XYZ file of C-alpha atoms in Angstrom:
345
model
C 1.669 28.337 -20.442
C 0.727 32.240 -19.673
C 2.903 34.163 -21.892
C 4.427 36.765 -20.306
C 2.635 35.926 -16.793
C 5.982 36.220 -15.189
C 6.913 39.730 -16.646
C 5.094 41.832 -14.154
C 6.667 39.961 -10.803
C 10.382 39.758 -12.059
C 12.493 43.010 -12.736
C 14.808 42.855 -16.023
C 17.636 41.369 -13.943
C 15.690 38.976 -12.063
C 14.799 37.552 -15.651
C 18.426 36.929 -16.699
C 19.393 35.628 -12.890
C 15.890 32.967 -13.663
C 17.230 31.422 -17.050
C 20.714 31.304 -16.188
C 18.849 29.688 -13.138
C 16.838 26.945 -15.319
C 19.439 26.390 -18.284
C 21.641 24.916 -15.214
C 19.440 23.236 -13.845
C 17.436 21.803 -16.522
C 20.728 21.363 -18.577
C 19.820 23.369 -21.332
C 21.349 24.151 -24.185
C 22.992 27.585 -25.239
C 19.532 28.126 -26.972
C 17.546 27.525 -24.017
C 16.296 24.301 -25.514
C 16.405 20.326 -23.832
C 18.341 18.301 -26.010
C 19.056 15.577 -23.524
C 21.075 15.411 -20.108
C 23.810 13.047 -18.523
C 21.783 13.162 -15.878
C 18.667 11.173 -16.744
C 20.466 8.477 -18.792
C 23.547 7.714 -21.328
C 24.541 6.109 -23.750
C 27.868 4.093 -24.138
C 30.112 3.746 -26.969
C 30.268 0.228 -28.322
C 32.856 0.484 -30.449
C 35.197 2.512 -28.108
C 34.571 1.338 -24.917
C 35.097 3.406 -21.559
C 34.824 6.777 -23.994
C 32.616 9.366 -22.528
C 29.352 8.746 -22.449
C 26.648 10.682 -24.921
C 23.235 11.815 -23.910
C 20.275 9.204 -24.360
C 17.686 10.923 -27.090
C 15.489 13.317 -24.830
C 11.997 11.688 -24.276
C 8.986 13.696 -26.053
C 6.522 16.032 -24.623
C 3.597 14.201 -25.539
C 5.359 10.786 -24.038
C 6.568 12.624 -20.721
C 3.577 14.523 -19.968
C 1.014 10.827 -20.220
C 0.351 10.141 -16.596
C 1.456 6.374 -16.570
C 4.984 7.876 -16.648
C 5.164 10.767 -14.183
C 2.986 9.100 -11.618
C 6.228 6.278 -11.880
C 8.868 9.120 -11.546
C 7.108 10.604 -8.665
C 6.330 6.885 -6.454
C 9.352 7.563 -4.166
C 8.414 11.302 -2.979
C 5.514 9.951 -1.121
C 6.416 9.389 2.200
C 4.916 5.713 2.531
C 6.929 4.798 -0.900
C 10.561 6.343 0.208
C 13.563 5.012 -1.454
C 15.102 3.758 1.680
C 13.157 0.968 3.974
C 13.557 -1.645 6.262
C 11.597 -4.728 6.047
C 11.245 -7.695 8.445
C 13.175 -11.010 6.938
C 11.193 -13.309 5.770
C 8.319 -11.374 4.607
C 5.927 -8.737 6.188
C 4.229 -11.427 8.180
C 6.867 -12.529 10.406
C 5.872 -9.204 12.144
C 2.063 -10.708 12.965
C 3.483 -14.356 13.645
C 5.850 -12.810 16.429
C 2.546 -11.259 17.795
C 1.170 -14.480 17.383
C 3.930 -16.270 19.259
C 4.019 -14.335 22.459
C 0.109 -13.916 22.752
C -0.894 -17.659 22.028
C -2.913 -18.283 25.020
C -5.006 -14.818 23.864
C -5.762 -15.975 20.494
C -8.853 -18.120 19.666
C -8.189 -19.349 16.403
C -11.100 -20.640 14.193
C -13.605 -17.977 15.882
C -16.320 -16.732 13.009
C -17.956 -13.392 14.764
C -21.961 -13.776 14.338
C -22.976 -10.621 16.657
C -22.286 -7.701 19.004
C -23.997 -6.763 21.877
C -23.575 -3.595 24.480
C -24.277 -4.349 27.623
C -24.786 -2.047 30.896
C -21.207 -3.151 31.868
C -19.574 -5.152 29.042
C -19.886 -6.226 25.373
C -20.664 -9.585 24.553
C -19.835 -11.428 21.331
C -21.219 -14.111 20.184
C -19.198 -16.562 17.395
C -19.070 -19.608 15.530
C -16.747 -21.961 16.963
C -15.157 -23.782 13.393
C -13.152 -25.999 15.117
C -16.552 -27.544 17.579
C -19.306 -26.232 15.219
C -20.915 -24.397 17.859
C -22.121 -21.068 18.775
C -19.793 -19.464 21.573
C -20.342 -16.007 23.677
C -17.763 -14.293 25.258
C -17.919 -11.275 27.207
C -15.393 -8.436 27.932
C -15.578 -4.502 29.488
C -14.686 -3.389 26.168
C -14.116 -4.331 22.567
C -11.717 -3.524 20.132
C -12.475 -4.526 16.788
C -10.089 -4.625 14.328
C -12.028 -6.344 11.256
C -12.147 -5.024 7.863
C -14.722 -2.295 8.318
C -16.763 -3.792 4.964
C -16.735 -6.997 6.917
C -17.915 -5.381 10.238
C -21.124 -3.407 8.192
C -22.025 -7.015 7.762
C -22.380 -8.349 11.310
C -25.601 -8.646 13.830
C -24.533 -5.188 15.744
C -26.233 -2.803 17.895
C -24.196 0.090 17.171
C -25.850 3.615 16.299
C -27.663 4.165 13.178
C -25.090 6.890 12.300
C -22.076 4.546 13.141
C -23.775 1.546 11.148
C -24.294 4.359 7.928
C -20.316 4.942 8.304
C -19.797 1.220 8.326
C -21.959 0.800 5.465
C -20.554 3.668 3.286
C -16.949 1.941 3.165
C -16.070 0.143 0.620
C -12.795 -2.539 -0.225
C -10.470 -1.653 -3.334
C -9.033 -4.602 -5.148
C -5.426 -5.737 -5.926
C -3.676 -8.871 -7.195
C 0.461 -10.042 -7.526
C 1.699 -12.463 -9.831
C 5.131 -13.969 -8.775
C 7.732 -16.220 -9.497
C 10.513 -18.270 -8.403
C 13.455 -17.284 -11.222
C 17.571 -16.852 -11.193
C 17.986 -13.499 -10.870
C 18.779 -12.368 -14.303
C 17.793 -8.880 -13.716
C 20.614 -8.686 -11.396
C 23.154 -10.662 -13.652
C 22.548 -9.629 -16.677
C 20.616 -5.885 -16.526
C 21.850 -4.779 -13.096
C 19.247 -3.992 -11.693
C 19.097 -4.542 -7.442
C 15.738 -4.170 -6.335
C 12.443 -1.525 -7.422
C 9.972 -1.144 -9.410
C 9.672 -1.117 -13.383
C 6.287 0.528 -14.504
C 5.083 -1.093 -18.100
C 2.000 -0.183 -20.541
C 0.592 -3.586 -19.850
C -2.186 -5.062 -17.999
C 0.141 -6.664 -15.734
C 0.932 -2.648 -14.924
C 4.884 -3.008 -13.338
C 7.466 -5.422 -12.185
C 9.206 -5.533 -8.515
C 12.609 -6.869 -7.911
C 13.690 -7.957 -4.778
C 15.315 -5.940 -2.671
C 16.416 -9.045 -0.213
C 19.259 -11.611 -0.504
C 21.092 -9.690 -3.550
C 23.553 -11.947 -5.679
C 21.967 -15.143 -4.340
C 21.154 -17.589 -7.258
C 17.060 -17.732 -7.336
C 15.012 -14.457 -6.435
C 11.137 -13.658 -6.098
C 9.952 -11.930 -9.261
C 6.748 -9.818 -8.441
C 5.693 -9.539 -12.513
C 2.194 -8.317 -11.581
C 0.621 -6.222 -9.581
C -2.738 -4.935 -10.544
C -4.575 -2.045 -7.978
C -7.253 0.161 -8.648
C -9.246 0.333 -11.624
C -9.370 -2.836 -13.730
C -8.012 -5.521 -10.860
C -11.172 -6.868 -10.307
C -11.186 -8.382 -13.783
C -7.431 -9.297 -13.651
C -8.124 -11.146 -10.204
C -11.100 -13.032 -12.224
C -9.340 -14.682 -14.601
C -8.001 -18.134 -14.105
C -4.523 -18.498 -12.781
C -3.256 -19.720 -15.890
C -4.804 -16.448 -17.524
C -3.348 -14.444 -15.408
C 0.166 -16.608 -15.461
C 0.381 -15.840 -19.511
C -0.284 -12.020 -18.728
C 2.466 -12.075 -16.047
C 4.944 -13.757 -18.370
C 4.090 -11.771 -21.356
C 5.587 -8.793 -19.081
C 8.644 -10.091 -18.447
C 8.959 -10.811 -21.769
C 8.076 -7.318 -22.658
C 10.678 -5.912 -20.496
C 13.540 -8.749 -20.728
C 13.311 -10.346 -24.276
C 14.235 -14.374 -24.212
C 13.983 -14.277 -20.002
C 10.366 -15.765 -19.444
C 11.467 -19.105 -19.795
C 13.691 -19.112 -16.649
C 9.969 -18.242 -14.496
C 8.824 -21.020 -12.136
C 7.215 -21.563 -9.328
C 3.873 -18.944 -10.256
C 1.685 -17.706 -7.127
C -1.100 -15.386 -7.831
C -2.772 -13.779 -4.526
C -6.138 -11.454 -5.043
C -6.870 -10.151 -1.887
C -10.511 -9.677 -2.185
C -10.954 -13.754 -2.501
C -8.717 -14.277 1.198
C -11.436 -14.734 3.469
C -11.794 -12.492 6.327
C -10.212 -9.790 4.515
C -11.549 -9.145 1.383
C -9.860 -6.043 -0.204
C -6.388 -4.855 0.288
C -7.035 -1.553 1.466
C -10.143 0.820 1.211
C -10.994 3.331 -1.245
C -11.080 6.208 0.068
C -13.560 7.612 -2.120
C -16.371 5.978 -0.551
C -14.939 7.084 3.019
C -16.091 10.157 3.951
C -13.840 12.093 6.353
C -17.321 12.631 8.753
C -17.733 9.350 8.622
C -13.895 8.331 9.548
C -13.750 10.574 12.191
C -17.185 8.833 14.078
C -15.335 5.856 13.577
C -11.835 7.283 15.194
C -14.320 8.192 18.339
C -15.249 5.121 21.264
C -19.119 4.275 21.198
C -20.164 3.206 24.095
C -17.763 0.585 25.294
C -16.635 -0.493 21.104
C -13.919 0.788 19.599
C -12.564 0.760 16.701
C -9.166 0.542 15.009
C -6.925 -1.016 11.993
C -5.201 0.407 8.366
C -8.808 1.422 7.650
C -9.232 4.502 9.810
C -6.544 7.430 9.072
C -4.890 8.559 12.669
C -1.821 7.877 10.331
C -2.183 9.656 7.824
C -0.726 7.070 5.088
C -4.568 5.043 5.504
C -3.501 1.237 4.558
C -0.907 -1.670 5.764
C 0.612 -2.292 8.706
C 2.294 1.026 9.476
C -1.384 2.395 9.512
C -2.956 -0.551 11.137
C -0.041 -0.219 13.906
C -0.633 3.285 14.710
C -4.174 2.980 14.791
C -3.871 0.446 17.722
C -1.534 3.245 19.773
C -4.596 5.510 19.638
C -7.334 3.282 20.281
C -4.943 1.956 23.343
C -3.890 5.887 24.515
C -7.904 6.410 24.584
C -8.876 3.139 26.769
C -6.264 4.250 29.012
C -7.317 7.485 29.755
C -10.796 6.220 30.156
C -9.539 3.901 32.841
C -7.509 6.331 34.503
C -10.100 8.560 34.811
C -12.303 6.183 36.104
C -10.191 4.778 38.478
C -9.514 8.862 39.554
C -13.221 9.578 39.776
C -13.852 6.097 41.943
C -10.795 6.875 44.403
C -12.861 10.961 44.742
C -15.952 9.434 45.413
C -14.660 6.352 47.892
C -12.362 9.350 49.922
């Protein structure tokens, strides 16, 4: 791109020693020039089958270099997207219910938070009880709150004016799936075992499943629509959004849309309490994440929203948001209890 730019940094035999370097590596021809490589694809011989393989026609420049493609190639170098996970069986929210299970006494289901209050020794918080229709207060020596921090903007608080302007500047991104209950021809027939396919289509990819491989049915993920865009995808009616999800199988795997089933389509800013999958971080100012990461008065604050993580959204960020808001009640305590033992002795 700057011709010549690398002449004054490499020496005459550092030149050679850099294309020898790159033809290798890049699988370059005698010529210096890409004419296709084993390595990102082949084709087979139909009429001599088991022959050696030939290189797939090398993709163009104008095709590799359009962002839909090389954003795909590059999903599994982010650390949150590596190639090798573990996941909890049967689903991501067997991890909450086993929560659930061993703190049932601690949960008060059906509990609609009205207001916050800071009081000389405690918080109270006053709710709507869904289950008796009335209006409840309980009162604790500190709060955690773990809502959506869109959600939390909107309650009766008595936080800070600064900590109610970081509240107020975040703002919840939008995402819907499309899935469905079909045999798993993308293992049978394409064999393909799990991951993603990326597709110039509303519907934007598809995702395999990774679990229960060479079972008979699978869950098809043909849809999943972030960013930009999802709000009007997650609008549509469910059968609108069904045809759109079909039509990209069909784009994908010709004559397999009629073995989908079953169709579920989930956009998180309509699940109540929630609202928005994750946040955009664009309208989260780092001064305003790190006043949230900080106790006021006896409120703190934690979940996938705030960034102690580094990865910002899901579980993984939501868990390790809890470890620090727990590590800094502690040491609050302690040093209470420290200063209260001085003073007694």
């Amino acid at each position: 791109m700057q011709h010549d730019a690398l002449d004054d940094v490499l020496s005459g035999e550092e030149r050679q020693r850099l294309l020898a370097f790159l033809q290798v590596y890049g699988d370059l021809s005698q010529e210096l020039a890409y004419e296709g490589s084993l390595r990102s694809g082949h084709q087979e011989s139909l009429s001599h089958p088991g022959a050696l393989p030939t290189s797939a026609q090398p993709v163009g420049l104008e095709r590799l270099l359009h962002p839909e493609l090389w954003g795909a190639l590059l999903h599994t170098e982010f650390p949150e997207f590596s190639a090798t996970m573990f996941q909890p069986v049967g689903g991501m929210d067997r991890i909450t219910d086993a929560f659930y299970q061993r703190l049932t006494e601690q949960v008060q289901l059906g509990a609609q938070v009205r207001q916050i209050r800071q009081l000389e020794d405690g918080v109270a918080v006053t709710y709507h009880d869904r289950h008796s229709g009335r209006e409840q207060v309980v009162r604790a020596d500190y709060l955690v709150s773990t809502l959506p921090l869109p959600l939390l903007a909107r309650l009766d608080t008595d936080f800070s004016k600064p900590v109610k302007a970081a509240l107020l500047s975040t703002r919840n991104d939008q995402a819907t799936k499309v899935a469905w209950q079909s045999p798993r021809f993308w293992e049978t027939d394409y064999r393909t075992y799990g991951g993603l396919s990326w597709i110039d289509h509303p519907a934007r990819l598809l995702w395999y499943p990774s679990n229960d491989l060479n079972t008979r049915d699978g869950l098809l993920v043909a849809g999943y629509v972030t960013g930009e865009g999802a709000d009007v995808f997650g609008a549509k009616p469910f059968e609108a959004q069904y045809a759109a999800s079909r039509e990209a199988v069909e784009l994908l795997h010709p004559g397999y849309s009629h073995h989908l089933r079953n169709p579920l389509a989930v956009s998180w800013e309509q699940i109540p309490y929630s609202e928005g999958p994750w946040l955009q971080r664009e309208h989260f100012p780092a001064d305003a994440s790190a006043l949230l990461d900080e106790p006021h008065g006896r409120v703190y604050f934690a979940g996938d929203g705030l960034v102690q993580s580094g990865v910002g959204i899901w579980q993984e960020s939501a868990a390790n948001s809890a470890r620090h808001v727990v590590g800094q009640l502690a040491e609050r305590v302690m040093q209470q209890r420290q200063t209260a033992a001085l003073t007694a002795s």
